[in-house]
């Protein structure tokens, strides 16, 4: 009985090494530039073992994406105190909704700007040079993340229609990704080689405040439009 257990543990360690090595090779060279041989060499296994565990480069790439997005999901669940469905049940107070959005922004920034650059580099590569895995990535993780964020925004700004909620959600994501996509230029402007300690927390607070202000402005627009119409009517 001991021998199969040892073999299983060895197989699990080999698989984990391959995923770790593949993440770094895919991040460095992109999906098209990476090879199974380089990944196997980096993981210190033979090429046959790499194919045995994952079959093909595309299958391995999907597993790398799965590993990194499941880490993000775990971070979100931990930072947000549970699934969004549960947090939004029972019409929570506005303060709880604000903290939920703050936690989501902070978790995304931590993932994109953290010490392990693999996740953010893989995502940035897919945005500018999509592979065949992009539809899988969108369907499996990006779209569910988008829907959950829209639900939080809709709860915070109930007077907005679906289109405005969608645009507001895109604006939040755009603010967060800016600090990753423009990092090299921003660091030059800041005269730094890395973001300073506390940057994620301060930036999370800024993005949250900016978003809440924008949502408040958007919710006021319909009533302002009515007021302008009434003033216009009185001057005729």
PDB file of C-alpha atoms in Angstrom:
ATOM      1  CA  UNK A   1       0.000   0.000   0.000  1.00  0.00           C
ATOM      2  CA  UNK A   2       2.899   2.349   0.704  1.00  0.00           C
ATOM      3  CA  UNK A   3       4.391   2.165  -2.779  1.00  0.00           C
ATOM      4  CA  UNK A   4       1.315   3.556  -4.636  1.00  0.00           C
ATOM      5  CA  UNK A   5       1.045   6.386  -2.097  1.00  0.00           C
ATOM      6  CA  UNK A   6       4.688   7.319  -2.618  1.00  0.00           C
ATOM      7  CA  UNK A   7       4.236   7.172  -6.385  1.00  0.00           C
ATOM      8  CA  UNK A   8       1.172   9.420  -6.151  1.00  0.00           C
ATOM      9  CA  UNK A   9       3.029  11.991  -4.061  1.00  0.00           C
ATOM     10  CA  UNK A  10       5.923  11.932  -6.511  1.00  0.00           C
ATOM     11  CA  UNK A  11       3.494  12.397  -9.411  1.00  0.00           C
ATOM     12  CA  UNK A  12       1.808  15.334  -7.648  1.00  0.00           C
ATOM     13  CA  UNK A  13       5.178  17.001  -7.013  1.00  0.00           C
ATOM     14  CA  UNK A  14       6.162  16.557 -10.663  1.00  0.00           C
ATOM     15  CA  UNK A  15       2.867  18.034 -11.792  1.00  0.00           C
ATOM     16  CA  UNK A  16       3.252  21.013  -9.448  1.00  0.00           C
ATOM     17  CA  UNK A  17       6.812  21.644 -10.683  1.00  0.00           C
ATOM     18  CA  UNK A  18       5.618  21.569 -14.285  1.00  0.00           C
ATOM     19  CA  UNK A  19       2.847  24.087 -13.608  1.00  0.00           C
ATOM     20  CA  UNK A  20       5.241  26.396 -11.757  1.00  0.00           C
ATOM     21  CA  UNK A  21       7.884  26.161 -14.475  1.00  0.00           C
ATOM     22  CA  UNK A  22       5.328  26.548 -17.257  1.00  0.00           C
ATOM     23  CA  UNK A  23       3.903  29.705 -15.692  1.00  0.00           C
ATOM     24  CA  UNK A  24       7.301  31.354 -15.747  1.00  0.00           C
ATOM     25  CA  UNK A  25       8.134  30.204 -19.276  1.00  0.00           C
ATOM     26  CA  UNK A  26       4.748  31.285 -20.656  1.00  0.00           C
ATOM     27  CA  UNK A  27       5.090  34.649 -18.887  1.00  0.00           C
ATOM     28  CA  UNK A  28       8.604  35.127 -20.265  1.00  0.00           C
ATOM     29  CA  UNK A  29       8.102  33.915 -23.839  1.00  0.00           C
ATOM     30  CA  UNK A  30       4.352  34.011 -24.403  1.00  0.00           C
ATOM     31  CA  UNK A  31       2.218  31.053 -25.364  1.00  0.00           C
ATOM     32  CA  UNK A  32       3.544  30.859 -28.905  1.00  0.00           C
ATOM     33  CA  UNK A  33       7.200  31.239 -27.933  1.00  0.00           C
ATOM     34  CA  UNK A  34       7.157  28.660 -25.140  1.00  0.00           C
ATOM     35  CA  UNK A  35       8.042  25.027 -25.811  1.00  0.00           C
ATOM     36  CA  UNK A  36       7.272  21.898 -23.855  1.00  0.00           C
ATOM     37  CA  UNK A  37      10.975  21.010 -23.882  1.00  0.00           C
ATOM     38  CA  UNK A  38      12.001  24.278 -22.219  1.00  0.00           C
ATOM     39  CA  UNK A  39       9.245  23.857 -19.630  1.00  0.00           C
ATOM     40  CA  UNK A  40      10.330  20.280 -18.907  1.00  0.00           C
ATOM     41  CA  UNK A  41      13.966  21.348 -18.581  1.00  0.00           C
ATOM     42  CA  UNK A  42      13.042  24.150 -16.181  1.00  0.00           C
ATOM     43  CA  UNK A  43      10.931  21.748 -14.101  1.00  0.00           C
ATOM     44  CA  UNK A  44      13.807  19.230 -14.121  1.00  0.00           C
ATOM     45  CA  UNK A  45      11.722  16.444 -15.651  1.00  0.00           C
ATOM     46  CA  UNK A  46      11.972  14.693 -18.992  1.00  0.00           C
ATOM     47  CA  UNK A  47       9.799  15.712 -21.920  1.00  0.00           C
ATOM     48  CA  UNK A  48       7.847  12.458 -21.805  1.00  0.00           C
ATOM     49  CA  UNK A  49       6.762  13.238 -18.238  1.00  0.00           C
ATOM     50  CA  UNK A  50       5.499  16.663 -19.302  1.00  0.00           C
ATOM     51  CA  UNK A  51       3.382  15.127 -22.053  1.00  0.00           C
ATOM     52  CA  UNK A  52       2.214  12.354 -19.729  1.00  0.00           C
ATOM     53  CA  UNK A  53       0.857  14.816 -17.174  1.00  0.00           C
ATOM     54  CA  UNK A  54      -0.647  17.394 -19.546  1.00  0.00           C
ATOM     55  CA  UNK A  55      -0.785  15.963 -23.052  1.00  0.00           C
ATOM     56  CA  UNK A  56      -0.124  19.156 -24.987  1.00  0.00           C
ATOM     57  CA  UNK A  57       1.179  22.686 -24.574  1.00  0.00           C
ATOM     58  CA  UNK A  58      -2.358  24.053 -24.831  1.00  0.00           C
ATOM     59  CA  UNK A  59      -3.600  21.754 -22.061  1.00  0.00           C
ATOM     60  CA  UNK A  60      -0.675  22.762 -19.865  1.00  0.00           C
ATOM     61  CA  UNK A  61      -1.309  26.449 -20.571  1.00  0.00           C
ATOM     62  CA  UNK A  62      -4.935  26.071 -19.507  1.00  0.00           C
ATOM     63  CA  UNK A  63      -3.835  24.415 -16.288  1.00  0.00           C
ATOM     64  CA  UNK A  64      -1.438  27.284 -15.596  1.00  0.00           C
ATOM     65  CA  UNK A  65      -4.262  29.776 -16.105  1.00  0.00           C
ATOM     66  CA  UNK A  66      -6.540  27.691 -13.888  1.00  0.00           C
ATOM     67  CA  UNK A  67      -3.929  27.580 -11.111  1.00  0.00           C
ATOM     68  CA  UNK A  68      -3.398  31.346 -11.100  1.00  0.00           C
ATOM     69  CA  UNK A  69      -7.052  32.334 -11.372  1.00  0.00           C
ATOM     70  CA  UNK A  70      -8.027  29.894  -8.641  1.00  0.00           C
ATOM     71  CA  UNK A  71      -5.488  31.667  -6.431  1.00  0.00           C
ATOM     72  CA  UNK A  72      -7.206  34.963  -7.264  1.00  0.00           C
ATOM     73  CA  UNK A  73     -10.608  33.457  -6.481  1.00  0.00           C
ATOM     74  CA  UNK A  74      -9.295  32.241  -3.130  1.00  0.00           C
ATOM     75  CA  UNK A  75      -7.888  35.698  -2.365  1.00  0.00           C
ATOM     76  CA  UNK A  76     -11.191  37.340  -3.289  1.00  0.00           C
ATOM     77  CA  UNK A  77     -13.184  34.924  -1.136  1.00  0.00           C
ATOM     78  CA  UNK A  78     -10.804  35.485   1.773  1.00  0.00           C
ATOM     79  CA  UNK A  79     -10.627  39.287   1.469  1.00  0.00           C
ATOM     80  CA  UNK A  80     -14.338  39.696   0.782  1.00  0.00           C
ATOM     81  CA  UNK A  81     -15.465  37.315   3.508  1.00  0.00           C
ATOM     82  CA  UNK A  82     -17.149  34.815   1.204  1.00  0.00           C
ATOM     83  CA  UNK A  83     -18.849  34.576  -2.190  1.00  0.00           C
ATOM     84  CA  UNK A  84     -20.447  37.746  -3.555  1.00  0.00           C
ATOM     85  CA  UNK A  85     -23.866  36.020  -3.632  1.00  0.00           C
ATOM     86  CA  UNK A  86     -23.696  35.505   0.121  1.00  0.00           C
ATOM     87  CA  UNK A  87     -22.362  39.002   0.828  1.00  0.00           C
ATOM     88  CA  UNK A  88     -25.179  40.615  -1.161  1.00  0.00           C
ATOM     89  CA  UNK A  89     -27.942  38.518   0.388  1.00  0.00           C
ATOM     90  CA  UNK A  90     -30.329  40.292   2.731  1.00  0.00           C
ATOM     91  CA  UNK A  91     -29.753  43.808   1.386  1.00  0.00           C
ATOM     92  CA  UNK A  92     -26.538  44.704   3.267  1.00  0.00           C
ATOM     93  CA  UNK A  93     -25.924  48.222   4.536  1.00  0.00           C
ATOM     94  CA  UNK A  94     -24.100  50.657   2.268  1.00  0.00           C
ATOM     95  CA  UNK A  95     -20.992  50.557   4.478  1.00  0.00           C
ATOM     96  CA  UNK A  96     -20.770  46.795   3.949  1.00  0.00           C
ATOM     97  CA  UNK A  97     -21.123  47.238   0.180  1.00  0.00           C
ATOM     98  CA  UNK A  98     -18.368  49.861   0.166  1.00  0.00           C
ATOM     99  CA  UNK A  99     -16.056  47.505   2.078  1.00  0.00           C
ATOM    100  CA  UNK A 100     -16.914  44.696  -0.328  1.00  0.00           C
ATOM    101  CA  UNK A 101     -15.910  46.823  -3.304  1.00  0.00           C
ATOM    102  CA  UNK A 102     -12.762  47.995  -1.497  1.00  0.00           C
ATOM    103  CA  UNK A 103     -11.780  44.371  -0.817  1.00  0.00           C
ATOM    104  CA  UNK A 104     -12.302  43.441  -4.471  1.00  0.00           C
ATOM    105  CA  UNK A 105     -10.205  46.360  -5.734  1.00  0.00           C
ATOM    106  CA  UNK A 106      -7.463  45.589  -3.223  1.00  0.00           C
ATOM    107  CA  UNK A 107      -7.366  41.876  -4.108  1.00  0.00           C
ATOM    108  CA  UNK A 108      -7.094  42.672  -7.811  1.00  0.00           C
ATOM    109  CA  UNK A 109      -4.299  45.181  -7.218  1.00  0.00           C
ATOM    110  CA  UNK A 110      -2.431  42.737  -4.983  1.00  0.00           C
ATOM    111  CA  UNK A 111      -2.647  40.105  -7.727  1.00  0.00           C
ATOM    112  CA  UNK A 112      -1.547  42.471 -10.497  1.00  0.00           C
ATOM    113  CA  UNK A 113       1.202  44.268  -8.556  1.00  0.00           C
ATOM    114  CA  UNK A 114       2.392  41.555  -6.180  1.00  0.00           C
ATOM    115  CA  UNK A 115       5.855  40.042  -6.029  1.00  0.00           C
ATOM    116  CA  UNK A 116       4.839  37.089  -8.211  1.00  0.00           C
ATOM    117  CA  UNK A 117       4.500  38.647 -11.650  1.00  0.00           C
ATOM    118  CA  UNK A 118       3.369  35.509 -13.474  1.00  0.00           C
ATOM    119  CA  UNK A 119      -0.396  36.022 -13.214  1.00  0.00           C
ATOM    120  CA  UNK A 120      -0.377  39.642 -14.325  1.00  0.00           C
ATOM    121  CA  UNK A 121       2.085  38.988 -17.162  1.00  0.00           C
ATOM    122  CA  UNK A 122       0.002  36.097 -18.493  1.00  0.00           C
ATOM    123  CA  UNK A 123      -3.117  38.275 -18.451  1.00  0.00           C
ATOM    124  CA  UNK A 124      -1.376  41.223 -20.105  1.00  0.00           C
ATOM    125  CA  UNK A 125      -0.030  38.948 -22.833  1.00  0.00           C
ATOM    126  CA  UNK A 126      -3.516  37.572 -23.514  1.00  0.00           C
ATOM    127  CA  UNK A 127      -4.874  41.106 -23.823  1.00  0.00           C
ATOM    128  CA  UNK A 128      -2.334  42.223 -26.444  1.00  0.00           C
ATOM    129  CA  UNK A 129      -1.598  38.914 -28.194  1.00  0.00           C
ATOM    130  CA  UNK A 130      -4.540  36.555 -27.597  1.00  0.00           C
ATOM    131  CA  UNK A 131      -3.966  32.821 -27.781  1.00  0.00           C
ATOM    132  CA  UNK A 132      -6.508  30.112 -28.489  1.00  0.00           C
ATOM    133  CA  UNK A 133      -7.087  29.958 -24.738  1.00  0.00           C
ATOM    134  CA  UNK A 134      -8.615  33.443 -24.465  1.00  0.00           C
ATOM    135  CA  UNK A 135     -12.254  32.304 -24.970  1.00  0.00           C
ATOM    136  CA  UNK A 136     -11.691  29.707 -22.231  1.00  0.00           C
ATOM    137  CA  UNK A 137     -10.145  32.345 -19.978  1.00  0.00           C
ATOM    138  CA  UNK A 138     -13.019  34.779 -20.529  1.00  0.00           C
ATOM    139  CA  UNK A 139     -15.730  32.168 -20.085  1.00  0.00           C
ATOM    140  CA  UNK A 140     -14.193  30.497 -17.050  1.00  0.00           C
ATOM    141  CA  UNK A 141     -12.967  33.476 -15.003  1.00  0.00           C
ATOM    142  CA  UNK A 142     -13.041  36.944 -16.547  1.00  0.00           C
ATOM    143  CA  UNK A 143     -16.769  37.014 -17.259  1.00  0.00           C
ATOM    144  CA  UNK A 144     -17.783  35.643 -13.829  1.00  0.00           C
ATOM    145  CA  UNK A 145     -15.513  38.233 -12.179  1.00  0.00           C
ATOM    146  CA  UNK A 146     -17.132  40.911 -14.305  1.00  0.00           C
ATOM    147  CA  UNK A 147     -20.653  39.785 -13.382  1.00  0.00           C
ATOM    148  CA  UNK A 148     -19.894  39.751  -9.662  1.00  0.00           C
ATOM    149  CA  UNK A 149     -18.375  43.230  -9.852  1.00  0.00           C
ATOM    150  CA  UNK A 150     -21.431  44.504 -11.717  1.00  0.00           C
ATOM    151  CA  UNK A 151     -23.649  43.114  -8.971  1.00  0.00           C
ATOM    152  CA  UNK A 152     -21.687  45.038  -6.348  1.00  0.00           C
ATOM    153  CA  UNK A 153     -21.867  48.233  -8.423  1.00  0.00           C
ATOM    154  CA  UNK A 154     -25.614  47.785  -9.004  1.00  0.00           C
ATOM    155  CA  UNK A 155     -26.183  47.376  -5.262  1.00  0.00           C
ATOM    156  CA  UNK A 156     -24.172  50.533  -4.547  1.00  0.00           C
ATOM    157  CA  UNK A 157     -25.938  52.571  -7.248  1.00  0.00           C
ATOM    158  CA  UNK A 158     -29.451  51.108  -7.619  1.00  0.00           C
ATOM    159  CA  UNK A 159     -30.706  53.998  -9.765  1.00  0.00           C
ATOM    160  CA  UNK A 160     -28.309  53.174 -12.598  1.00  0.00           C
ATOM    161  CA  UNK A 161     -29.535  51.146 -15.546  1.00  0.00           C
ATOM    162  CA  UNK A 162     -27.733  48.035 -16.760  1.00  0.00           C
ATOM    163  CA  UNK A 163     -25.719  49.918 -19.366  1.00  0.00           C
ATOM    164  CA  UNK A 164     -24.410  52.444 -16.852  1.00  0.00           C
ATOM    165  CA  UNK A 165     -23.512  49.660 -14.405  1.00  0.00           C
ATOM    166  CA  UNK A 166     -21.591  47.869 -17.150  1.00  0.00           C
ATOM    167  CA  UNK A 167     -19.650  51.018 -18.078  1.00  0.00           C
ATOM    168  CA  UNK A 168     -18.901  51.783 -14.436  1.00  0.00           C
ATOM    169  CA  UNK A 169     -17.544  48.267 -13.943  1.00  0.00           C
ATOM    170  CA  UNK A 170     -15.280  48.670 -16.951  1.00  0.00           C
ATOM    171  CA  UNK A 171     -14.021  51.939 -15.492  1.00  0.00           C
ATOM    172  CA  UNK A 172     -13.109  50.224 -12.218  1.00  0.00           C
ATOM    173  CA  UNK A 173     -11.206  47.508 -14.056  1.00  0.00           C
ATOM    174  CA  UNK A 174      -9.506  50.131 -16.210  1.00  0.00           C
ATOM    175  CA  UNK A 175      -8.314  52.049 -13.151  1.00  0.00           C
ATOM    176  CA  UNK A 176      -6.922  48.896 -11.563  1.00  0.00           C
ATOM    177  CA  UNK A 177      -5.157  47.636 -14.703  1.00  0.00           C
ATOM    178  CA  UNK A 178      -3.630  51.059 -15.386  1.00  0.00           C
ATOM    179  CA  UNK A 179      -1.149  50.547 -12.565  1.00  0.00           C
ATOM    180  CA  UNK A 180       0.005  47.280 -14.167  1.00  0.00           C
ATOM    181  CA  UNK A 181      -0.116  48.182 -17.865  1.00  0.00           C
ATOM    182  CA  UNK A 182       1.670  51.520 -17.310  1.00  0.00           C
ATOM    183  CA  UNK A 183       3.919  50.411 -14.471  1.00  0.00           C
ATOM    184  CA  UNK A 184       7.232  50.868 -16.290  1.00  0.00           C
ATOM    185  CA  UNK A 185       6.426  54.458 -17.277  1.00  0.00           C
ATOM    186  CA  UNK A 186       4.900  55.310 -13.894  1.00  0.00           C
ATOM    187  CA  UNK A 187       7.974  54.085 -12.041  1.00  0.00           C
ATOM    188  CA  UNK A 188      10.189  56.238 -14.252  1.00  0.00           C
ATOM    189  CA  UNK A 189       7.982  59.246 -13.551  1.00  0.00           C
ATOM    190  CA  UNK A 190       8.067  58.445  -9.822  1.00  0.00           C
ATOM    191  CA  UNK A 191      11.848  57.936  -9.896  1.00  0.00           C
ATOM    192  CA  UNK A 192      11.517  54.451  -8.456  1.00  0.00           C
ATOM    193  CA  UNK A 193      12.353  50.877  -9.399  1.00  0.00           C
ATOM    194  CA  UNK A 194       9.287  49.472  -7.609  1.00  0.00           C
ATOM    195  CA  UNK A 195       6.051  50.743  -6.123  1.00  0.00           C
ATOM    196  CA  UNK A 196       6.592  51.879  -2.512  1.00  0.00           C
ATOM    197  CA  UNK A 197       5.371  50.089   0.586  1.00  0.00           C
ATOM    198  CA  UNK A 198       1.677  50.732   1.145  1.00  0.00           C
ATOM    199  CA  UNK A 199       1.070  51.574  -2.521  1.00  0.00           C
ATOM    200  CA  UNK A 200      -1.624  48.940  -3.005  1.00  0.00           C
ATOM    201  CA  UNK A 201      -3.577  50.097   0.041  1.00  0.00           C
ATOM    202  CA  UNK A 202      -3.348  53.777  -0.899  1.00  0.00           C
ATOM    203  CA  UNK A 203      -4.263  53.065  -4.513  1.00  0.00           C
ATOM    204  CA  UNK A 204      -7.179  50.867  -3.446  1.00  0.00           C
ATOM    205  CA  UNK A 205      -8.537  53.736  -1.353  1.00  0.00           C
ATOM    206  CA  UNK A 206      -8.106  56.151  -4.256  1.00  0.00           C
ATOM    207  CA  UNK A 207      -9.813  53.913  -6.826  1.00  0.00           C
ATOM    208  CA  UNK A 208     -12.647  53.277  -4.374  1.00  0.00           C
ATOM    209  CA  UNK A 209     -13.166  56.986  -3.633  1.00  0.00           C
ATOM    210  CA  UNK A 210     -12.975  57.904  -7.315  1.00  0.00           C
ATOM    211  CA  UNK A 211     -15.476  55.172  -8.165  1.00  0.00           C
ATOM    212  CA  UNK A 212     -17.944  56.139  -5.439  1.00  0.00           C
ATOM    213  CA  UNK A 213     -17.774  59.751  -6.565  1.00  0.00           C
ATOM    214  CA  UNK A 214     -18.388  58.737 -10.152  1.00  0.00           C
ATOM    215  CA  UNK A 215     -21.335  56.530  -9.223  1.00  0.00           C
ATOM    216  CA  UNK A 216     -22.887  59.358  -7.221  1.00  0.00           C
ATOM    217  CA  UNK A 217     -22.499  61.706 -10.186  1.00  0.00           C
ATOM    218  CA  UNK A 218     -24.034  59.177 -12.552  1.00  0.00           C
ATOM    219  CA  UNK A 219     -27.021  58.674 -10.265  1.00  0.00           C
ATOM    220  CA  UNK A 220     -27.599  62.438 -10.176  1.00  0.00           C
ATOM    221  CA  UNK A 221     -27.617  62.838 -13.950  1.00  0.00           C
ATOM    222  CA  UNK A 222     -31.283  61.935 -14.612  1.00  0.00           C
ATOM    223  CA  UNK A 223     -32.579  64.429 -12.018  1.00  0.00           C
ATOM    224  CA  UNK A 224     -30.199  67.096 -13.305  1.00  0.00           C
ATOM    225  CA  UNK A 225     -31.492  66.480 -16.799  1.00  0.00           C
ATOM    226  CA  UNK A 226     -35.069  67.051 -15.584  1.00  0.00           C
ATOM    227  CA  UNK A 227     -34.013  70.209 -13.749  1.00  0.00           C
ATOM    228  CA  UNK A 228     -32.284  71.565 -16.871  1.00  0.00           C
ATOM    229  CA  UNK A 229     -35.382  70.829 -18.951  1.00  0.00           C
ATOM    230  CA  UNK A 230     -37.592  72.687 -16.475  1.00  0.00           C
ATOM    231  CA  UNK A 231     -35.260  75.711 -16.399  1.00  0.00           C
ATOM    232  CA  UNK A 232     -35.123  75.685 -20.177  1.00  0.00           C
ATOM    233  CA  UNK A 233     -38.912  75.619 -20.358  1.00  0.00           C
ATOM    234  CA  UNK A 234     -39.241  78.622 -18.032  1.00  0.00           C
ATOM    235  CA  UNK A 235     -36.953  80.779 -20.150  1.00  0.00           C
ATOM    236  CA  UNK A 236     -38.870  80.318 -23.367  1.00  0.00           C
TER     237      UNK A 236
END
